[in-house]
CSV table of C-alpha atoms in Angstrom, one decimal:
chain,number,residue,atom,x,y,z
A,1,UNK,CA,-114.9,-5.0,-87.4
A,2,UNK,CA,-117.4,-5.1,-84.6
A,3,UNK,CA,-120.0,-7.8,-84.3
A,4,UNK,CA,-123.5,-7.2,-85.5
A,5,UNK,CA,-125.9,-6.2,-82.7
A,6,UNK,CA,-129.0,-7.8,-84.1
A,7,UNK,CA,-131.0,-10.0,-81.7
A,8,UNK,CA,-133.7,-12.5,-82.4
A,9,UNK,CA,-136.2,-14.0,-79.9
A,10,UNK,CA,-136.7,-17.7,-80.2
A,11,UNK,CA,-140.1,-18.9,-78.9
A,12,UNK,CA,-140.0,-22.3,-77.2
A,13,UNK,CA,-140.9,-25.1,-79.5
A,14,UNK,CA,-144.5,-26.4,-79.4
A,15,UNK,CA,-143.5,-29.8,-78.1
A,16,UNK,CA,-141.7,-28.2,-75.1
A,17,UNK,CA,-144.7,-26.0,-74.4
A,18,UNK,CA,-146.9,-29.1,-74.4
A,19,UNK,CA,-144.7,-30.9,-71.9
A,20,UNK,CA,-144.5,-27.9,-69.5
A,21,UNK,CA,-146.5,-27.9,-66.2
A,22,UNK,CA,-149.8,-26.0,-66.4
A,23,UNK,CA,-149.2,-22.3,-65.8
A,24,UNK,CA,-145.4,-22.6,-66.3
A,25,UNK,CA,-145.0,-21.8,-70.0
A,26,UNK,CA,-141.2,-21.9,-71.0
A,27,UNK,CA,-139.8,-18.5,-71.7
A,28,UNK,CA,-138.5,-17.4,-75.1
A,29,UNK,CA,-134.7,-17.5,-75.6
A,30,UNK,CA,-132.6,-15.1,-77.6
A,31,UNK,CA,-129.6,-15.3,-79.9
A,32,UNK,CA,-127.2,-12.6,-81.0
A,33,UNK,CA,-126.0,-12.3,-84.6
A,34,UNK,CA,-122.4,-13.6,-84.9
A,35,UNK,CA,-121.6,-11.9,-88.2
A,36,UNK,CA,-119.6,-8.7,-88.6
A,37,UNK,CA,-121.7,-5.5,-88.7
A,38,UNK,CA,-122.7,-4.2,-92.2
A,39,UNK,CA,-123.3,-7.8,-93.5
A,40,UNK,CA,-126.1,-8.7,-95.9
A,41,UNK,CA,-129.7,-8.7,-94.7
A,42,UNK,CA,-129.6,-12.2,-93.2
A,43,UNK,CA,-128.4,-12.5,-89.6
A,44,UNK,CA,-127.0,-15.7,-88.3
A,45,UNK,CA,-126.2,-17.5,-84.9
A,46,UNK,CA,-124.9,-21.0,-84.4
A,47,UNK,CA,-127.2,-23.0,-82.1
A,48,UNK,CA,-125.3,-26.3,-81.9
A,49,UNK,CA,-122.9,-28.5,-83.7
A,50,UNK,CA,-123.6,-32.2,-84.1
A,51,UNK,CA,-120.1,-33.6,-84.0
A,52,UNK,CA,-118.2,-31.4,-86.5
A,53,UNK,CA,-119.2,-33.3,-89.6
A,54,UNK,CA,-119.8,-31.3,-92.8
A,55,UNK,CA,-123.2,-29.7,-92.6
A,56,UNK,CA,-123.6,-30.6,-89.0
A,57,UNK,CA,-123.8,-27.2,-87.5
A,58,UNK,CA,-127.3,-25.9,-86.9
A,59,UNK,CA,-127.7,-22.2,-87.4
A,60,UNK,CA,-130.7,-19.8,-87.0
A,61,UNK,CA,-131.0,-17.3,-89.8
A,62,UNK,CA,-133.3,-14.3,-89.7
A,63,UNK,CA,-134.0,-11.0,-91.4
A,64,UNK,CA,-134.9,-7.8,-89.5
A,65,UNK,CA,-137.3,-8.7,-86.6
A,66,UNK,CA,-138.8,-11.6,-88.5
A,67,UNK,CA,-139.0,-15.2,-87.4
A,68,UNK,CA,-135.8,-17.2,-87.5
A,69,UNK,CA,-135.4,-20.4,-89.5
A,70,UNK,CA,-133.2,-23.3,-88.6
A,71,UNK,CA,-130.7,-24.5,-91.2
A,72,UNK,CA,-127.8,-26.9,-91.3
A,73,UNK,CA,-124.7,-25.2,-92.8
A,74,UNK,CA,-121.2,-26.5,-93.3
A,75,UNK,CA,-118.3,-24.9,-91.4
A,76,UNK,CA,-116.1,-22.3,-93.2
A,77,UNK,CA,-112.9,-24.1,-94.2
A,78,UNK,CA,-110.7,-21.0,-93.8
A,79,UNK,CA,-107.8,-20.9,-91.4
A,80,UNK,CA,-106.6,-17.8,-89.7
A,81,UNK,CA,-103.1,-16.3,-89.2
A,82,UNK,CA,-102.6,-18.5,-86.1
A,83,UNK,CA,-104.0,-21.6,-87.8
A,84,UNK,CA,-107.4,-21.2,-86.0
A,85,UNK,CA,-110.5,-22.3,-87.8
A,86,UNK,CA,-113.2,-19.7,-88.8
A,87,UNK,CA,-116.2,-20.1,-86.5
A,88,UNK,CA,-118.7,-19.2,-89.1
A,89,UNK,CA,-120.4,-21.1,-92.0
A,90,UNK,CA,-119.2,-21.6,-95.6
A,91,UNK,CA,-119.7,-18.5,-97.8
A,92,UNK,CA,-120.6,-16.3,-94.8
A,93,UNK,CA,-121.1,-12.6,-95.9
A,94,UNK,CA,-118.9,-10.9,-93.3
A,95,UNK,CA,-115.2,-11.2,-92.5
A,96,UNK,CA,-114.0,-14.4,-90.9
A,97,UNK,CA,-114.6,-14.9,-87.2
A,98,UNK,CA,-111.1,-13.8,-86.2
A,99,UNK,CA,-111.8,-10.4,-87.9
A,100,UNK,CA,-115.0,-9.8,-85.9
A,101,UNK,CA,-114.8,-8.3,-82.5
A,102,UNK,CA,-117.4,-8.8,-79.8
A,103,UNK,CA,-117.5,-5.5,-77.9
A,104,UNK,CA,-119.3,-7.1,-74.9
A,105,UNK,CA,-116.5,-9.6,-74.6
A,106,UNK,CA,-113.9,-6.9,-74.8
A,107,UNK,CA,-115.6,-4.9,-72.1
A,108,UNK,CA,-115.9,-7.9,-69.7
A,109,UNK,CA,-112.3,-8.9,-70.2
A,110,UNK,CA,-111.1,-5.4,-69.6
A,111,UNK,CA,-113.2,-4.9,-66.4
A,112,UNK,CA,-112.6,-8.5,-65.1
A,113,UNK,CA,-109.3,-9.8,-66.4
A,114,UNK,CA,-109.0,-12.2,-63.4
A,115,UNK,CA,-111.8,-14.3,-65.0
A,116,UNK,CA,-109.8,-15.1,-68.1
A,117,UNK,CA,-106.7,-17.2,-68.4
A,118,UNK,CA,-103.9,-16.0,-70.6
A,119,UNK,CA,-101.9,-18.6,-72.4
A,120,UNK,CA,-98.1,-18.5,-72.8
A,121,UNK,CA,-98.5,-16.8,-76.2
A,122,UNK,CA,-100.7,-14.0,-74.7
A,123,UNK,CA,-103.9,-15.2,-76.2
A,124,UNK,CA,-107.0,-15.8,-74.2
A,125,UNK,CA,-108.1,-19.4,-73.5
A,126,UNK,CA,-111.6,-18.3,-72.6
A,127,UNK,CA,-111.6,-20.6,-69.5
A,128,UNK,CA,-111.6,-19.6,-65.9
A,129,UNK,CA,-108.2,-19.5,-64.1
A,130,UNK,CA,-107.0,-22.5,-62.2
A,131,UNK,CA,-104.8,-25.5,-62.5
A,132,UNK,CA,-104.0,-26.6,-66.1
A,133,UNK,CA,-106.2,-29.7,-66.8
A,134,UNK,CA,-103.3,-31.3,-68.8
């Protein structure tokens, strides 16, 4: 299943705007929904993980073009066929992360395969080629 294409703009927080130099207002950022297409009406994107503890991942959830809200959600405990962890939150409404395909990532890796290291088992490591750090 392809990844949802919903996008949310995140305005800079008020405290960041207050600290900015006069005339240099920080720009809004954006996030892409990480769920599979055709999920329920709440989109989701992970912003940061505070150490992998239960409930430590901070997600932004939004509906339509409305404002996003930040929420702490625990990681999904499911393991995939190659023993990889699901990269979504518990009780997410779409398939697990290994069942969601990012079409942009596929396009980039097909057009620029030299940018992605292949491991011995044929899977992508997601890191740039070069000497193995181990």
